[in-house]
Coordinates of C-alpha atoms and ligand atoms in Angstrom, one line a residue:
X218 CA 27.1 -49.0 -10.3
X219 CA 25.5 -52.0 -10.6
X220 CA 21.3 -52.4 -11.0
X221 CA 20.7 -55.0 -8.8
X222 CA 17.5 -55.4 -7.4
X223 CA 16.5 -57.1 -4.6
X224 CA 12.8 -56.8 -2.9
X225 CA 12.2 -57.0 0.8
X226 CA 8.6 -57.3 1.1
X227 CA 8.8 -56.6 4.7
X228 CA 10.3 -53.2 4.6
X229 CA 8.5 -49.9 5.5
X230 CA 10.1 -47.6 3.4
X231 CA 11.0 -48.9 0.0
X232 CA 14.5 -47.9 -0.6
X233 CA 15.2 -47.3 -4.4
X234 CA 18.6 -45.7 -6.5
X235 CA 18.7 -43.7 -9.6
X236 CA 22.4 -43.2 -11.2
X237 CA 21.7 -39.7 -13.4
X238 CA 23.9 -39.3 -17.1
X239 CA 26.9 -37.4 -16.6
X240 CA 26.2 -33.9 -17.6
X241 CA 28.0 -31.8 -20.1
X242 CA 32.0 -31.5 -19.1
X243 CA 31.7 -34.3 -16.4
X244 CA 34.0 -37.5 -17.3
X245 CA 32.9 -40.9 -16.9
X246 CA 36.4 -42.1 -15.1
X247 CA 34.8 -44.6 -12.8
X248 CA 34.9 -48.0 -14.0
X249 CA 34.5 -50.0 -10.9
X250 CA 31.2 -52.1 -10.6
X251 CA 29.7 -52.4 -7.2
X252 CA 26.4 -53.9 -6.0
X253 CA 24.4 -52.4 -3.0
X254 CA 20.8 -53.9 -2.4
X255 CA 18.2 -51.5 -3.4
X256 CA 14.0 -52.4 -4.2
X257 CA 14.6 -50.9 -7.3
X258 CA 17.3 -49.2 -9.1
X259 CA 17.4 -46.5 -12.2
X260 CA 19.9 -46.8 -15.2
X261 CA 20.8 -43.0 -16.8
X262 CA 18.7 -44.5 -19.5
X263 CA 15.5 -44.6 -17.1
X264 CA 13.2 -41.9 -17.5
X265 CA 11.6 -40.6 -14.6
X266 CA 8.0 -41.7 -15.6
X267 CA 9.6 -44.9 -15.7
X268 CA 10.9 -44.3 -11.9
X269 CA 7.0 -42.9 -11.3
X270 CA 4.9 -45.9 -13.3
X271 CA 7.1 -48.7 -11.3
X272 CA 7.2 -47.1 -7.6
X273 CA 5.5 -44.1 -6.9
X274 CA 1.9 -45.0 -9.0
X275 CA 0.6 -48.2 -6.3
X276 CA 1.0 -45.8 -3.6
X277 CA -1.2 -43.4 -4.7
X278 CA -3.4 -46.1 -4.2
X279 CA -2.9 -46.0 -0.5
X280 CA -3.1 -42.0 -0.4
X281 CA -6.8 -42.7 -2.5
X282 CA -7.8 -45.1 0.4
X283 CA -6.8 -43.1 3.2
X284 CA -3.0 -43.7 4.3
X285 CA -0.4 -41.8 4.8
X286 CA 2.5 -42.2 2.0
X287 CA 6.0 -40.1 2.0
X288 CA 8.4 -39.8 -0.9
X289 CA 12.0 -38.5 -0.5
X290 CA 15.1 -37.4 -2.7
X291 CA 18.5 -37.9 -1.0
X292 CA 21.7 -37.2 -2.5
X293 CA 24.5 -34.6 -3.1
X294 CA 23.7 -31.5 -4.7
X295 CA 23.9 -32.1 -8.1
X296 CA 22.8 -35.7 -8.0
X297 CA 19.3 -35.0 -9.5
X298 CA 16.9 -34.5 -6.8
X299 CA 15.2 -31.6 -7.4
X300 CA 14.8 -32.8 -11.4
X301 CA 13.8 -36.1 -10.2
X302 CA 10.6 -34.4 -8.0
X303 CA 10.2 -31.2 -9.8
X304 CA 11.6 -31.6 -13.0
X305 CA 9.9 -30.6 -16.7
X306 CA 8.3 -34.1 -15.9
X307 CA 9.2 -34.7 -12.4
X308 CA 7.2 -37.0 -10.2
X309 CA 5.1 -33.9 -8.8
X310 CA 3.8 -33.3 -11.8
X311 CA 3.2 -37.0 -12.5
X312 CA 1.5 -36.9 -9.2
X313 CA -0.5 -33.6 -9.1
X314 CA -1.9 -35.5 -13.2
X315 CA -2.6 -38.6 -11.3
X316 CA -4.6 -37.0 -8.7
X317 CA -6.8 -34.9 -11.2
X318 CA -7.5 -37.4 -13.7
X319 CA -10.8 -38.4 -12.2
X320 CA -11.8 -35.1 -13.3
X321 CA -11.8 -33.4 -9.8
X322 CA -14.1 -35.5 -7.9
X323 CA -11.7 -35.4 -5.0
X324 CA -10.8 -33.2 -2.3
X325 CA -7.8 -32.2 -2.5
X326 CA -5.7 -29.6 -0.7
X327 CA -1.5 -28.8 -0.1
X328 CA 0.9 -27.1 2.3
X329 CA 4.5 -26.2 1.0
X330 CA 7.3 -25.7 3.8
X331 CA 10.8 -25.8 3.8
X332 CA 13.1 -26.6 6.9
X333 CA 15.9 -24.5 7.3
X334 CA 18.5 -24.8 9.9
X335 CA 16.0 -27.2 11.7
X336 CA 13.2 -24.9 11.4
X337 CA 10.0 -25.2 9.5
X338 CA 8.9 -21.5 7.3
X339 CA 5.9 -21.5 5.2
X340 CA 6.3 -21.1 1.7
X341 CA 2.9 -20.6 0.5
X342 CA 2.7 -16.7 2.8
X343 CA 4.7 -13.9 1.2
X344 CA 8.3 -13.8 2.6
X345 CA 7.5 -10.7 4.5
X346 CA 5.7 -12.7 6.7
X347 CA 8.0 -15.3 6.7
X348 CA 8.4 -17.2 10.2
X349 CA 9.6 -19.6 12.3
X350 CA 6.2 -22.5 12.5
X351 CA 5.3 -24.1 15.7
X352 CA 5.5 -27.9 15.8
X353 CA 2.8 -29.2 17.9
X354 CA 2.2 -33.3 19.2
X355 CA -1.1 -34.1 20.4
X356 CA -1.4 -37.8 21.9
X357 CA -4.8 -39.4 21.5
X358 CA -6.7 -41.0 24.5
X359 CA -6.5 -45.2 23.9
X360 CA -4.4 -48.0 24.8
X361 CA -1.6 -48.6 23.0
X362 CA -1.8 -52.5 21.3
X363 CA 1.9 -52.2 21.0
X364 CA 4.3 -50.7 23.0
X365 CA 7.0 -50.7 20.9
X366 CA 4.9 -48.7 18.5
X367 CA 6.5 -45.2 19.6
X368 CA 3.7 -43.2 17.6
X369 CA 0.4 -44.9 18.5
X370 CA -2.0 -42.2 18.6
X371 CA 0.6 -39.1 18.2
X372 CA -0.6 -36.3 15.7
X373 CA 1.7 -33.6 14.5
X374 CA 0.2 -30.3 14.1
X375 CA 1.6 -27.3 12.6
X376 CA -0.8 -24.4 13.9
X377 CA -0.1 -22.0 11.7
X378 CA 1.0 -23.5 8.3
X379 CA -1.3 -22.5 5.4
X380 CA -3.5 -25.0 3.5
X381 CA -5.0 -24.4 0.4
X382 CA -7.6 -26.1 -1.4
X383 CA -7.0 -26.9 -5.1
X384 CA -9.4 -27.6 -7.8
X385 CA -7.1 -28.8 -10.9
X386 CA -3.9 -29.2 -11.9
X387 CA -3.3 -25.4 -13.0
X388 CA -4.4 -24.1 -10.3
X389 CA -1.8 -26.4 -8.4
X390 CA 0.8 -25.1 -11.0
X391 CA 0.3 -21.6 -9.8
X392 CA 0.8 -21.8 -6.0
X393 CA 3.2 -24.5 -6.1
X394 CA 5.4 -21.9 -8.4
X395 CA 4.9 -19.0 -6.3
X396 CA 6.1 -21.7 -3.1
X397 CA 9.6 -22.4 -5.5
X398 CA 10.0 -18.9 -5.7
X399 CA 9.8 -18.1 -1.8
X400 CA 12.0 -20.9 -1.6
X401 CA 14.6 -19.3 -3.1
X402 CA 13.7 -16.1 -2.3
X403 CA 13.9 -17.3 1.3
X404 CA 17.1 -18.2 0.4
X405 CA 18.6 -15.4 -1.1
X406 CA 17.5 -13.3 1.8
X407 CA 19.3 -15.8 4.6
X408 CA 22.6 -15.8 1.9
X409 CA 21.9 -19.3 1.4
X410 CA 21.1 -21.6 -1.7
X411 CA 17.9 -22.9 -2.2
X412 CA 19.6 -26.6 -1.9
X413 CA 20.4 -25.7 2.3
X414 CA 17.1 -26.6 3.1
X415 CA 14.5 -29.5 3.1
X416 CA 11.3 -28.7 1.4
X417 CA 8.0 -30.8 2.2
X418 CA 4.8 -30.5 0.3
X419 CA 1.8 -32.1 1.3
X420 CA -1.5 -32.9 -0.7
X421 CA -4.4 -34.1 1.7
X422 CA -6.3 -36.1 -0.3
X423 CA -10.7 -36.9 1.0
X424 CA -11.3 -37.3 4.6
X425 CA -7.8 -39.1 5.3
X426 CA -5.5 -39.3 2.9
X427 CA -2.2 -37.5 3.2
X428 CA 0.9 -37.3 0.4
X429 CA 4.6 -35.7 1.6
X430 CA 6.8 -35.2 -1.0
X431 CA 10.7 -34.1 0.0
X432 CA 13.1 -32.4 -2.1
X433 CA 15.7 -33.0 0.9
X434 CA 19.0 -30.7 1.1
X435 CA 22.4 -32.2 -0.3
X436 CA 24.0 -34.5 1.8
X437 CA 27.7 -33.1 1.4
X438 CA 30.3 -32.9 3.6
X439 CA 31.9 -30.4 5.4
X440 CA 35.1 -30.0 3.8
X441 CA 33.2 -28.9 1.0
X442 CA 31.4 -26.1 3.0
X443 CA 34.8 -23.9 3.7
X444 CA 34.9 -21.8 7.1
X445 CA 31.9 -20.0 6.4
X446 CA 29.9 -20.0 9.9
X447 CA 26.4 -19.7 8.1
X448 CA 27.5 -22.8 5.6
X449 CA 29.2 -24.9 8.4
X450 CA 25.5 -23.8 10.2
X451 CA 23.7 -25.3 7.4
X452 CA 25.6 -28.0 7.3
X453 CA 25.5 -29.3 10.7
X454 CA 21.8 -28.8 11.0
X455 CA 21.8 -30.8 7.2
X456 CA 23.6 -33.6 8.4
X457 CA 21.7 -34.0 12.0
X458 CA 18.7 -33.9 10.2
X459 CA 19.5 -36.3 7.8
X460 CA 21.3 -39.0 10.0
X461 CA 18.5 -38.7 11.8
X462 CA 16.4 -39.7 9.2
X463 CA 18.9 -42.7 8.1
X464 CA 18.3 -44.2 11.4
X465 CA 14.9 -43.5 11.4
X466 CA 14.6 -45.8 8.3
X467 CA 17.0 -47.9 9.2
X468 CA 14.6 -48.2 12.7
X469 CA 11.5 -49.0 10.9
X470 CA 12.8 -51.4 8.4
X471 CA 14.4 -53.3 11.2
X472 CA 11.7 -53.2 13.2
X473 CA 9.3 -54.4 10.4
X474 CA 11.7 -57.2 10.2
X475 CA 10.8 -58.2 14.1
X476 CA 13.3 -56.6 16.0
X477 CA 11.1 -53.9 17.6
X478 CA 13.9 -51.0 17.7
X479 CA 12.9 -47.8 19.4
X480 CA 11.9 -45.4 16.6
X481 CA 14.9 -42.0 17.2
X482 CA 11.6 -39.9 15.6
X483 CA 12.6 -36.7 18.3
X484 CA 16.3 -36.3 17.1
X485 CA 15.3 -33.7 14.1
X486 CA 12.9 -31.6 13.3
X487 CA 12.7 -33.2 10.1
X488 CA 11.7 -36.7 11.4
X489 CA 9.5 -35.0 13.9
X490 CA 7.7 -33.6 11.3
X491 CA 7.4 -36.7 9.7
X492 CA 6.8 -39.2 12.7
X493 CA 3.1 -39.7 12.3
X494 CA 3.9 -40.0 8.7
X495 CA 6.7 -42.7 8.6
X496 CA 5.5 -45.3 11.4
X497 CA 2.0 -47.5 12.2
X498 CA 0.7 -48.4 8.9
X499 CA 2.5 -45.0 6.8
X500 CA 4.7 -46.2 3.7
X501 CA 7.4 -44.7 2.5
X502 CA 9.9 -44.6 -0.6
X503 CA 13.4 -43.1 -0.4
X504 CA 15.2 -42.5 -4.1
X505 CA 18.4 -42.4 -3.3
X506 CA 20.3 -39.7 -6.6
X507 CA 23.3 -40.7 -7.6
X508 CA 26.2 -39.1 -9.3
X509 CA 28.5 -40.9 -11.8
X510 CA 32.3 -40.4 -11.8
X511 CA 35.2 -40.2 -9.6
X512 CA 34.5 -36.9 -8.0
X513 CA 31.1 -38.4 -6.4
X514 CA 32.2 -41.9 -5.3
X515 CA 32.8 -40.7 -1.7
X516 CA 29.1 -39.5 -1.9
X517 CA 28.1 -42.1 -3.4
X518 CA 29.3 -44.8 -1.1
X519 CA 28.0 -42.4 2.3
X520 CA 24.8 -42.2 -0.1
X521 CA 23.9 -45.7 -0.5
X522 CA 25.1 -46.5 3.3
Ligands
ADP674 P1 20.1 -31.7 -7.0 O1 18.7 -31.2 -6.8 O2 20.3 -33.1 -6.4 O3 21.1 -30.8 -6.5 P2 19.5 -31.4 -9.8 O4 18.2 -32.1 -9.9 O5 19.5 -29.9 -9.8 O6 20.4 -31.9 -8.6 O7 20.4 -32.0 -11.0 C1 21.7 -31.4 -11.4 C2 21.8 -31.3 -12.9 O8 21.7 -32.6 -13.5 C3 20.6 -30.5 -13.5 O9 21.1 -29.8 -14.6 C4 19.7 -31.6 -14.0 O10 18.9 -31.2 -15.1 C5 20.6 -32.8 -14.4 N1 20.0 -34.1 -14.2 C6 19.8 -34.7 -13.0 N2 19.3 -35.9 -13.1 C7 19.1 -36.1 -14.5 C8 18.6 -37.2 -15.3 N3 18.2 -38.3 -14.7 N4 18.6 -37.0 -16.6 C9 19.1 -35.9 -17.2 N5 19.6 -34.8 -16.5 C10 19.6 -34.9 -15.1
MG675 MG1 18.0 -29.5 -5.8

C-alpha cells in the first residue's frame, strides 16, 4: 500500500487510511504497491496520536464552536478499528483529554448505543432493560434555501436513549467502561461477537455542539459467515448498513463537488441516525483500517472502494 495523499478541499467527509503492522504469526507476502487517493494515509509506523494530532484535533474546533462532527472506523475485523478508537491510547481517549483540558469549564454530556441487526439498544441502562430505541425525525417550520439539501431543518430524536452529564475525564472512564461491557454483554446474550454491531457515542458539547464517534462492525463477506442464519442475519443487516453509508459519502462528497445528488440518508438505520449529523454544514472523517497481507487484499480493495 502506497501513502499517497491527495487533499480535496471540497469534500464533506475527509476520507483517510491507516495500514496496521502485521501482528504476531501473520506473513507479509504482499508485495504489490498500489495507490488509492486518500486525505491522509497512516504507515504501520504511525502512531495513533499521530492519526489524532493531524485529523481528528481541528475538528474539535468545530464541536467547541457549535457543529456537528462524526468520526468513523471501517474495515474488516481485525483491521484495527476498535484499537484505533478505543485503544490504550485510542482517539476516545485523546478526545475525552482534549475536551477536559480547559479544566471543566464546559458542558459536556454522552450517550453510548450500539446498532445491532439495524436496531439502536442503549448501552449506558443495564442489559436487563435492554431494548429496541425509537428513532424519531422532527422537521422544523422554514423554507428550505436549497432543495437539494435533503436535511434542511430534520432533527433526529431518540426518545428514550439515556444522556449523562460528565464532569472529568474519570468520570467518563467509568460509564464509558460499563457501556463496553454491555456491549459485549449484549453480545454474548444475542450469541453474537461484540464486532456484529455498530457502536455510536456521542459527547454534546455547550449549547450546540455534538461529537459521534463509530466503532462500525467488520465489513466481511459472506462466505466468511458460514450457514449460520443469525451470522448470515448480521451480515446482511452489516452490509446494508454499510453500503448505505458508502453511498451516503459518496453522495455528499459529490454533491460538495456541485453535482447536487439526492442524499440515500433513509436506506439504514445507521445513516438515519446520522443524517442530521453528516449533511448541511456537519463534517465528517472516515479512517478507513487496513490489513496487510495476502489474506486481506480482497478486503482491502472492497475497503478502499
Ligand atoms: P477490529 O476492531 O478492526 O476488529 P482490532 O482493533 O481489534 O481490530 O485489531 C486487531 C488486532 O490488531 C488487535 O490485537 C490490535 O491490538 C492490533 N492492532 C490493530 N491496529 C494496530 C496498530 N496500528 N498497531 C499495533 N497493533 C494494532
Ligand atoms: Mg473491533
Amino acid at each position: 500500500m502506497a501513502t499517497t495523499s491527495t487533499s480535496t478541499s471540497t469534500a464533506r467527509v475527509r476520507v483517510i487510511a491507516r495500514l496496521r503492522p502485521p501482528l504476531p504469526g501473520e506473513v507479509c507476502d504482499d508485495g504489490q504497491t498500489q495507490h488509492y487517493p486518500f486525505h491522509s494515509a497512516y504507515t504501520p509506523h504511525d502512531t495513533s496520536a499521530a492519526l489524532f494530532t493531524r485529523d481528528v484535533l481541528p475538528l474539535l474546533n468545530n464541536v467547541l464552536g457549535g457543529s456537528t462532527v462524526t468520526i468513523f472506523a471501517y474495515g474488516v475485523t481485525s483491521s484495527g478499528k476498535t484499537h484505533t478508537m478505543q485503544g490504550e491510547d485510542g482517539i476516545i481517549g485523546m478526545v475525552v483529554d482534549e475536551l477536559f483540558k480547559g479544566g471543566g469549564e464546559l458542558d459536556i454530556s454522552m450517550s453510548y448505543l450500539e446498532l445491532y441487526l439495524d436496531a439502536p439498544y442503549d448501552l449506558l441502562v443495564p442489559p436487563t432493560q435492554r431494548r429496541k430505541l425509537q428513532i424519531l425525525s422532527t422537521v422544523s417550520r422554514g423554507t428550505n434555501p436549497n432543495p437539494k439539501n435533503t436535511t434542511f431543518g430534520h432533527t433526529i430524536h431518540l426518545p428514550h436513549l439515556s444522556t449523562h452529564p460528565i464532569s472529568s475525564v474519570a468520570e467518563f472512564h467509568t460509564l464509558y467502561q460499563r457501556g463496553v461491557r454491555h456491549r459485549s454483554t449484549g453480545a454474548t446474550l444475542l450469541n453474537s461477537g461484540s464486532s456484529r454491531s455498530h457502536a455510536v457515542l456521542t459527547f454534546y458539547v455547550g449549547a450546540k455542539g455534538k461529537l459521534h464517534l463509530l466503532d462500525l462492525a467488520g465489513s466481511e463477506n459472506n462466505n466468511l459467515t458460514g450457514n449460520d442464519p443469525q451470522r448470515m442475519r448480521e451480515s446482511a443487516a452489516i452490509n446494508t448498513s454499510l453500503s448505505a453509508l458508502g453511498q451516503v459519502v459518496g453522495a455528499l462528497n459529490e454533491k460538495s463537488g456541485g453535482s447536487g445528488a439526492r442524499i440515500p440518508y433513509r436506506s439504514s438505520n445507521l445513516t438515519r441516525l446520522l443524517s442530521d449529523a453528516l449533511g448541511g454544514t456537519s463534517l465528517a472523517l472516515l479512517i478507513v483500517c487496513l490489513a496487510p497481507g495476502i489474506k486481506f487484499r480482497g478486503d482491502l480493495v472492497r475497503s478502499v472502494k
